[in-house]
Amino acid sequence: MKTSSEKFIFEKEKEWEPAGEGVVRQIMGYDGQAMLVKVKFEKGARGTVHAHYHTQTTYVASGRFEFTVDGESRIVEAGDGIYMAPDTEHGCLCLEAGTLIDCFSPMRADFIGK
């Protein structure tokens, strides 16, 4: 059985899911190999430091964040990208409210309860 999202996902029809204090997300498409997730942060919210076996790339759509990846911290803002290798500790602090676009490979089954 193939695991995948609908072909079209419309922001206005999709609920925002809680993803931590001051953080919500929308899953914008996935199959077993990849997942795209939009994550909205309030100023001061944290993406708790964690690691997972998935490869992750993140695009900063808006806002300003301090990201820490594998012990290195940098300030990123709209238009910037971050790469997190599998099993690498990473997290962020939102300095200016904004939205991140996360891409995972393989998909994050834990995000959809499978």
Short mmCIF file of N, CA and C in Angstrom, two decimals:
data_model
loop_
_atom_site.label_atom_id
_atom_site.label_comp_id
_atom_site.label_asym_id
_atom_site.label_seq_id
_atom_site.Cartn_x
_atom_site.Cartn_y
_atom_site.Cartn_z
N MET A 1 0.84 -1.19 0.00
CA MET A 1 0.00 0.00 0.00
C MET A 1 0.88 1.25 0.00
N LYS A 2 0.67 2.14 -0.93
CA LYS A 2 1.46 3.36 -1.04
C LYS A 2 0.95 4.42 -0.07
N THR A 3 1.87 5.07 0.60
CA THR A 3 1.53 6.16 1.50
C THR A 3 1.80 7.46 0.78
N SER A 4 0.75 8.25 0.60
CA SER A 4 0.96 9.55 -0.04
C SER A 4 -0.18 10.50 0.29
N SER A 5 0.09 11.78 0.10
CA SER A 5 -0.92 12.81 0.34
C SER A 5 -1.81 12.95 -0.89
N GLU A 6 -2.77 13.82 -0.76
CA GLU A 6 -3.59 14.22 -1.91
C GLU A 6 -2.69 14.92 -2.92
N LYS A 7 -3.12 15.00 -4.17
CA LYS A 7 -2.32 15.67 -5.21
C LYS A 7 -2.22 17.17 -4.97
N PHE A 8 -3.31 17.78 -4.55
CA PHE A 8 -3.34 19.23 -4.33
C PHE A 8 -3.68 19.50 -2.87
N ILE A 9 -2.90 20.36 -2.23
CA ILE A 9 -3.12 20.73 -0.84
C ILE A 9 -3.23 22.25 -0.80
N PHE A 10 -4.38 22.75 -0.37
CA PHE A 10 -4.63 24.19 -0.36
C PHE A 10 -4.54 24.71 1.07
N GLU A 11 -3.69 25.72 1.26
CA GLU A 11 -3.46 26.28 2.59
C GLU A 11 -4.77 26.64 3.28
N LYS A 12 -5.68 27.28 2.57
CA LYS A 12 -6.92 27.75 3.21
C LYS A 12 -7.85 26.62 3.63
N GLU A 13 -7.62 25.41 3.10
CA GLU A 13 -8.44 24.26 3.46
C GLU A 13 -7.76 23.33 4.46
N LYS A 14 -6.51 23.63 4.80
CA LYS A 14 -5.70 22.74 5.64
C LYS A 14 -5.56 23.33 7.03
N GLU A 15 -5.86 22.53 8.05
CA GLU A 15 -5.71 22.96 9.45
C GLU A 15 -4.23 23.12 9.79
N TRP A 16 -3.92 24.09 10.64
CA TRP A 16 -2.58 24.21 11.21
C TRP A 16 -2.54 23.28 12.42
N GLU A 17 -1.49 22.47 12.52
CA GLU A 17 -1.33 21.53 13.64
C GLU A 17 -0.35 22.11 14.65
N PRO A 18 -0.60 21.95 15.95
CA PRO A 18 0.38 22.41 16.93
C PRO A 18 1.69 21.62 16.79
N ALA A 19 2.81 22.33 16.93
CA ALA A 19 4.13 21.68 16.80
C ALA A 19 5.09 22.22 17.86
N GLY A 20 4.56 22.63 18.99
CA GLY A 20 5.36 23.22 20.06
C GLY A 20 4.78 24.56 20.44
N GLU A 21 5.27 25.12 21.53
CA GLU A 21 4.76 26.41 21.99
C GLU A 21 5.13 27.51 21.00
N GLY A 22 4.10 28.17 20.44
CA GLY A 22 4.32 29.24 19.47
C GLY A 22 4.68 28.74 18.08
N VAL A 23 4.46 27.44 17.83
CA VAL A 23 4.83 26.84 16.54
C VAL A 23 3.66 26.00 16.03
N VAL A 24 3.30 26.19 14.76
CA VAL A 24 2.27 25.38 14.10
C VAL A 24 2.80 24.94 12.74
N ARG A 25 2.23 23.84 12.21
CA ARG A 25 2.70 23.34 10.92
C ARG A 25 1.55 22.87 10.06
N GLN A 26 1.81 22.88 8.76
CA GLN A 26 0.92 22.30 7.76
C GLN A 26 1.75 21.34 6.92
N ILE A 27 1.27 20.12 6.76
CA ILE A 27 1.93 19.16 5.89
C ILE A 27 1.40 19.41 4.48
N MET A 28 2.31 19.77 3.57
CA MET A 28 1.91 20.24 2.25
C MET A 28 2.11 19.22 1.13
N GLY A 29 2.48 18.00 1.48
CA GLY A 29 2.59 16.94 0.48
C GLY A 29 3.64 15.93 0.90
N TYR A 30 3.38 14.66 0.57
CA TYR A 30 4.34 13.61 0.92
C TYR A 30 4.04 12.32 0.20
N ASP A 31 5.07 11.50 0.12
CA ASP A 31 4.96 10.07 -0.16
C ASP A 31 6.04 9.40 0.67
N GLY A 32 6.32 8.16 0.45
CA GLY A 32 7.29 7.46 1.28
C GLY A 32 8.70 8.01 1.19
N GLN A 33 9.02 8.71 0.11
CA GLN A 33 10.38 9.19 -0.13
C GLN A 33 10.63 10.63 0.29
N ALA A 34 9.59 11.46 0.34
CA ALA A 34 9.80 12.88 0.63
C ALA A 34 8.57 13.48 1.30
N MET A 35 8.79 14.59 2.03
CA MET A 35 7.70 15.31 2.68
C MET A 35 8.04 16.79 2.71
N LEU A 36 7.03 17.62 2.41
CA LEU A 36 7.17 19.07 2.47
C LEU A 36 6.25 19.58 3.57
N VAL A 37 6.83 20.39 4.49
CA VAL A 37 6.10 20.88 5.65
C VAL A 37 6.34 22.37 5.82
N LYS A 38 5.25 23.12 6.00
CA LYS A 38 5.33 24.55 6.27
C LYS A 38 5.21 24.73 7.78
N VAL A 39 6.14 25.48 8.39
CA VAL A 39 6.16 25.65 9.84
C VAL A 39 6.18 27.15 10.17
N LYS A 40 5.18 27.59 10.93
CA LYS A 40 5.05 29.01 11.29
C LYS A 40 5.45 29.20 12.75
N PHE A 41 6.34 30.18 13.00
CA PHE A 41 6.85 30.47 14.34
C PHE A 41 6.45 31.87 14.79
N GLU A 42 6.07 31.99 16.05
CA GLU A 42 5.91 33.29 16.69
C GLU A 42 7.29 33.73 17.18
N LYS A 43 7.49 35.04 17.30
CA LYS A 43 8.76 35.54 17.84
C LYS A 43 9.02 34.93 19.21
N GLY A 44 10.24 34.44 19.42
CA GLY A 44 10.63 33.85 20.69
C GLY A 44 10.38 32.35 20.78
N ALA A 45 9.64 31.80 19.83
CA ALA A 45 9.38 30.35 19.85
C ALA A 45 10.65 29.58 19.49
N ARG A 46 10.73 28.37 19.99
CA ARG A 46 11.91 27.53 19.75
C ARG A 46 11.54 26.25 19.02
N GLY A 47 12.41 25.88 18.11
CA GLY A 47 12.41 24.54 17.56
C GLY A 47 13.40 23.78 18.43
N THR A 48 12.91 22.98 19.34
CA THR A 48 13.75 22.28 20.32
C THR A 48 14.85 21.48 19.64
N VAL A 49 16.04 21.51 20.20
CA VAL A 49 17.17 20.75 19.65
C VAL A 49 16.81 19.27 19.63
N HIS A 50 16.99 18.65 18.48
CA HIS A 50 16.66 17.24 18.30
C HIS A 50 17.45 16.68 17.12
N ALA A 51 17.34 15.40 16.91
CA ALA A 51 17.97 14.73 15.77
C ALA A 51 17.01 13.65 15.29
N HIS A 52 17.10 13.30 14.01
CA HIS A 52 16.30 12.22 13.44
C HIS A 52 17.06 11.65 12.26
N TYR A 53 16.67 10.47 11.83
CA TYR A 53 17.40 9.79 10.76
C TYR A 53 17.11 10.34 9.37
N HIS A 54 16.20 11.29 9.27
CA HIS A 54 15.83 11.87 7.98
C HIS A 54 16.84 12.93 7.55
N THR A 55 17.08 13.04 6.26
CA THR A 55 17.77 14.20 5.71
C THR A 55 16.75 15.34 5.72
N GLN A 56 17.18 16.54 6.11
CA GLN A 56 16.27 17.69 6.14
C GLN A 56 16.94 18.89 5.49
N THR A 57 16.19 19.56 4.63
CA THR A 57 16.61 20.87 4.14
C THR A 57 15.49 21.85 4.49
N THR A 58 15.87 23.06 4.86
CA THR A 58 14.89 24.06 5.27
C THR A 58 15.14 25.35 4.51
N TYR A 59 14.05 25.93 4.02
CA TYR A 59 14.09 27.23 3.33
C TYR A 59 13.38 28.24 4.23
N VAL A 60 14.01 29.38 4.46
CA VAL A 60 13.41 30.44 5.28
C VAL A 60 12.54 31.29 4.35
N ALA A 61 11.22 31.10 4.45
CA ALA A 61 10.28 31.85 3.60
C ALA A 61 10.09 33.27 4.11
N SER A 62 10.10 33.44 5.45
CA SER A 62 9.98 34.77 6.05
C SER A 62 10.50 34.70 7.48
N GLY A 63 10.78 35.87 8.04
CA GLY A 63 11.25 35.95 9.41
C GLY A 63 12.76 35.86 9.53
N ARG A 64 13.20 35.72 10.78
CA ARG A 64 14.63 35.65 11.10
C ARG A 64 14.81 34.66 12.23
N PHE A 65 15.79 33.78 12.10
CA PHE A 65 15.98 32.69 13.04
C PHE A 65 17.45 32.52 13.38
N GLU A 66 17.72 32.07 14.61
CA GLU A 66 19.06 31.61 14.95
C GLU A 66 19.00 30.09 14.93
N PHE A 67 19.68 29.49 13.97
CA PHE A 67 19.72 28.03 13.82
C PHE A 67 21.02 27.49 14.39
N THR A 68 20.92 26.36 15.07
CA THR A 68 22.11 25.64 15.51
C THR A 68 22.05 24.26 14.86
N VAL A 69 23.11 23.94 14.10
CA VAL A 69 23.21 22.65 13.42
C VAL A 69 24.57 22.05 13.76
N ASP A 70 24.54 20.89 14.39
CA ASP A 70 25.76 20.18 14.75
C ASP A 70 26.71 21.09 15.54
N GLY A 71 26.14 21.87 16.48
CA GLY A 71 26.95 22.73 17.35
C GLY A 71 27.32 24.09 16.79
N GLU A 72 27.02 24.35 15.51
CA GLU A 72 27.33 25.64 14.90
C GLU A 72 26.07 26.48 14.80
N SER A 73 26.11 27.72 15.29
CA SER A 73 24.96 28.62 15.26
C SER A 73 25.16 29.73 14.25
N ARG A 74 24.09 30.02 13.50
CA ARG A 74 24.11 31.11 12.52
C ARG A 74 22.73 31.75 12.48
N ILE A 75 22.70 33.04 12.12
CA ILE A 75 21.45 33.77 11.91
C ILE A 75 21.07 33.61 10.45
N VAL A 76 19.81 33.21 10.21
CA VAL A 76 19.30 33.08 8.84
C VAL A 76 18.03 33.89 8.72
N GLU A 77 17.74 34.33 7.49
CA GLU A 77 16.54 35.13 7.24
C GLU A 77 15.95 34.76 5.89
N ALA A 78 14.87 35.43 5.54
CA ALA A 78 14.13 35.11 4.30
C ALA A 78 15.09 34.94 3.12
N GLY A 79 14.91 33.83 2.42
CA GLY A 79 15.73 33.53 1.25
C GLY A 79 16.89 32.59 1.53
N ASP A 80 17.21 32.36 2.81
CA ASP A 80 18.33 31.49 3.18
C ASP A 80 17.87 30.04 3.30
N GLY A 81 18.83 29.13 3.29
CA GLY A 81 18.55 27.71 3.43
C GLY A 81 19.48 27.06 4.43
N ILE A 82 19.03 25.93 4.97
CA ILE A 82 19.81 25.17 5.95
C ILE A 82 19.73 23.71 5.55
N TYR A 83 20.86 22.99 5.67
CA TYR A 83 20.89 21.55 5.41
C TYR A 83 21.26 20.83 6.70
N MET A 84 20.49 19.79 7.03
CA MET A 84 20.75 18.98 8.21
C MET A 84 20.90 17.53 7.79
N ALA A 85 22.10 17.00 7.92
CA ALA A 85 22.37 15.61 7.58
C ALA A 85 21.62 14.70 8.55
N PRO A 86 21.37 13.46 8.16
CA PRO A 86 20.71 12.52 9.07
C PRO A 86 21.46 12.42 10.41
N ASP A 87 20.70 12.30 11.48
CA ASP A 87 21.21 12.10 12.84
C ASP A 87 22.03 13.28 13.38
N THR A 88 21.91 14.46 12.77
CA THR A 88 22.60 15.66 13.23
C THR A 88 21.69 16.46 14.14
N GLU A 89 22.18 16.83 15.34
CA GLU A 89 21.38 17.65 16.24
C GLU A 89 21.19 19.04 15.65
N HIS A 90 19.95 19.53 15.73
CA HIS A 90 19.64 20.86 15.22
C HIS A 90 18.43 21.43 15.94
N GLY A 91 18.31 22.75 15.92
CA GLY A 91 17.20 23.45 16.53
C GLY A 91 17.29 24.92 16.17
N CYS A 92 16.28 25.69 16.58
CA CYS A 92 16.31 27.12 16.24
C CYS A 92 15.55 27.94 17.27
N LEU A 93 15.85 29.23 17.25
CA LEU A 93 15.14 30.24 18.02
C LEU A 93 14.63 31.26 17.02
N CYS A 94 13.33 31.56 17.09
CA CYS A 94 12.74 32.54 16.17
C CYS A 94 12.99 33.95 16.71
N LEU A 95 13.76 34.73 15.96
CA LEU A 95 14.09 36.11 16.35
C LEU A 95 13.08 37.11 15.84
N GLU A 96 12.44 36.80 14.72
CA GLU A 96 11.41 37.64 14.10
C GLU A 96 10.39 36.68 13.49
N ALA A 97 9.12 36.79 13.88
CA ALA A 97 8.09 35.85 13.44
C ALA A 97 8.25 35.51 11.96
N GLY A 98 8.08 34.23 11.65
CA GLY A 98 8.27 33.83 10.26
C GLY A 98 7.85 32.40 9.98
N THR A 99 8.12 32.01 8.74
CA THR A 99 7.72 30.69 8.26
C THR A 99 8.91 29.98 7.62
N LEU A 100 9.05 28.71 7.98
CA LEU A 100 10.07 27.84 7.39
C LEU A 100 9.38 26.81 6.51
N ILE A 101 10.04 26.41 5.44
CA ILE A 101 9.58 25.33 4.59
C ILE A 101 10.59 24.19 4.75
N ASP A 102 10.14 23.09 5.35
CA ASP A 102 11.00 21.94 5.60
C ASP A 102 10.73 20.84 4.58
N CYS A 103 11.79 20.23 4.10
CA CYS A 103 11.69 19.08 3.22
C CYS A 103 12.45 17.93 3.88
N PHE A 104 11.79 16.78 4.01
CA PHE A 104 12.39 15.61 4.65
C PHE A 104 12.46 14.45 3.67
N SER A 105 13.51 13.67 3.79
CA SER A 105 13.61 12.42 3.05
C SER A 105 14.23 11.37 3.96
N PRO A 106 13.60 10.22 4.16
CA PRO A 106 12.24 9.91 3.71
C PRO A 106 11.22 10.73 4.49
N MET A 107 9.95 10.52 4.19
CA MET A 107 8.88 11.26 4.87
C MET A 107 8.95 11.06 6.38
N ARG A 108 8.38 11.99 7.12
CA ARG A 108 8.29 11.89 8.58
C ARG A 108 6.98 11.20 8.92
N ALA A 109 7.00 9.88 9.02
CA ALA A 109 5.79 9.13 9.35
C ALA A 109 5.22 9.57 10.69
N ASP A 110 6.09 10.01 11.63
CA ASP A 110 5.61 10.45 12.93
C ASP A 110 4.73 11.70 12.83
N PHE A 111 4.84 12.46 11.75
CA PHE A 111 4.01 13.65 11.57
C PHE A 111 2.58 13.30 11.16
N ILE A 112 2.39 12.14 10.59
CA ILE A 112 1.04 11.77 10.14
C ILE A 112 0.48 10.58 10.92
N GLY A 113 1.20 10.17 11.94
CA GLY A 113 0.70 9.12 12.82
C GLY A 113 0.79 7.72 12.25
N LYS A 114 1.70 7.51 11.29
CA LYS A 114 1.85 6.16 10.71
C LYS A 114 3.17 5.58 11.07
#
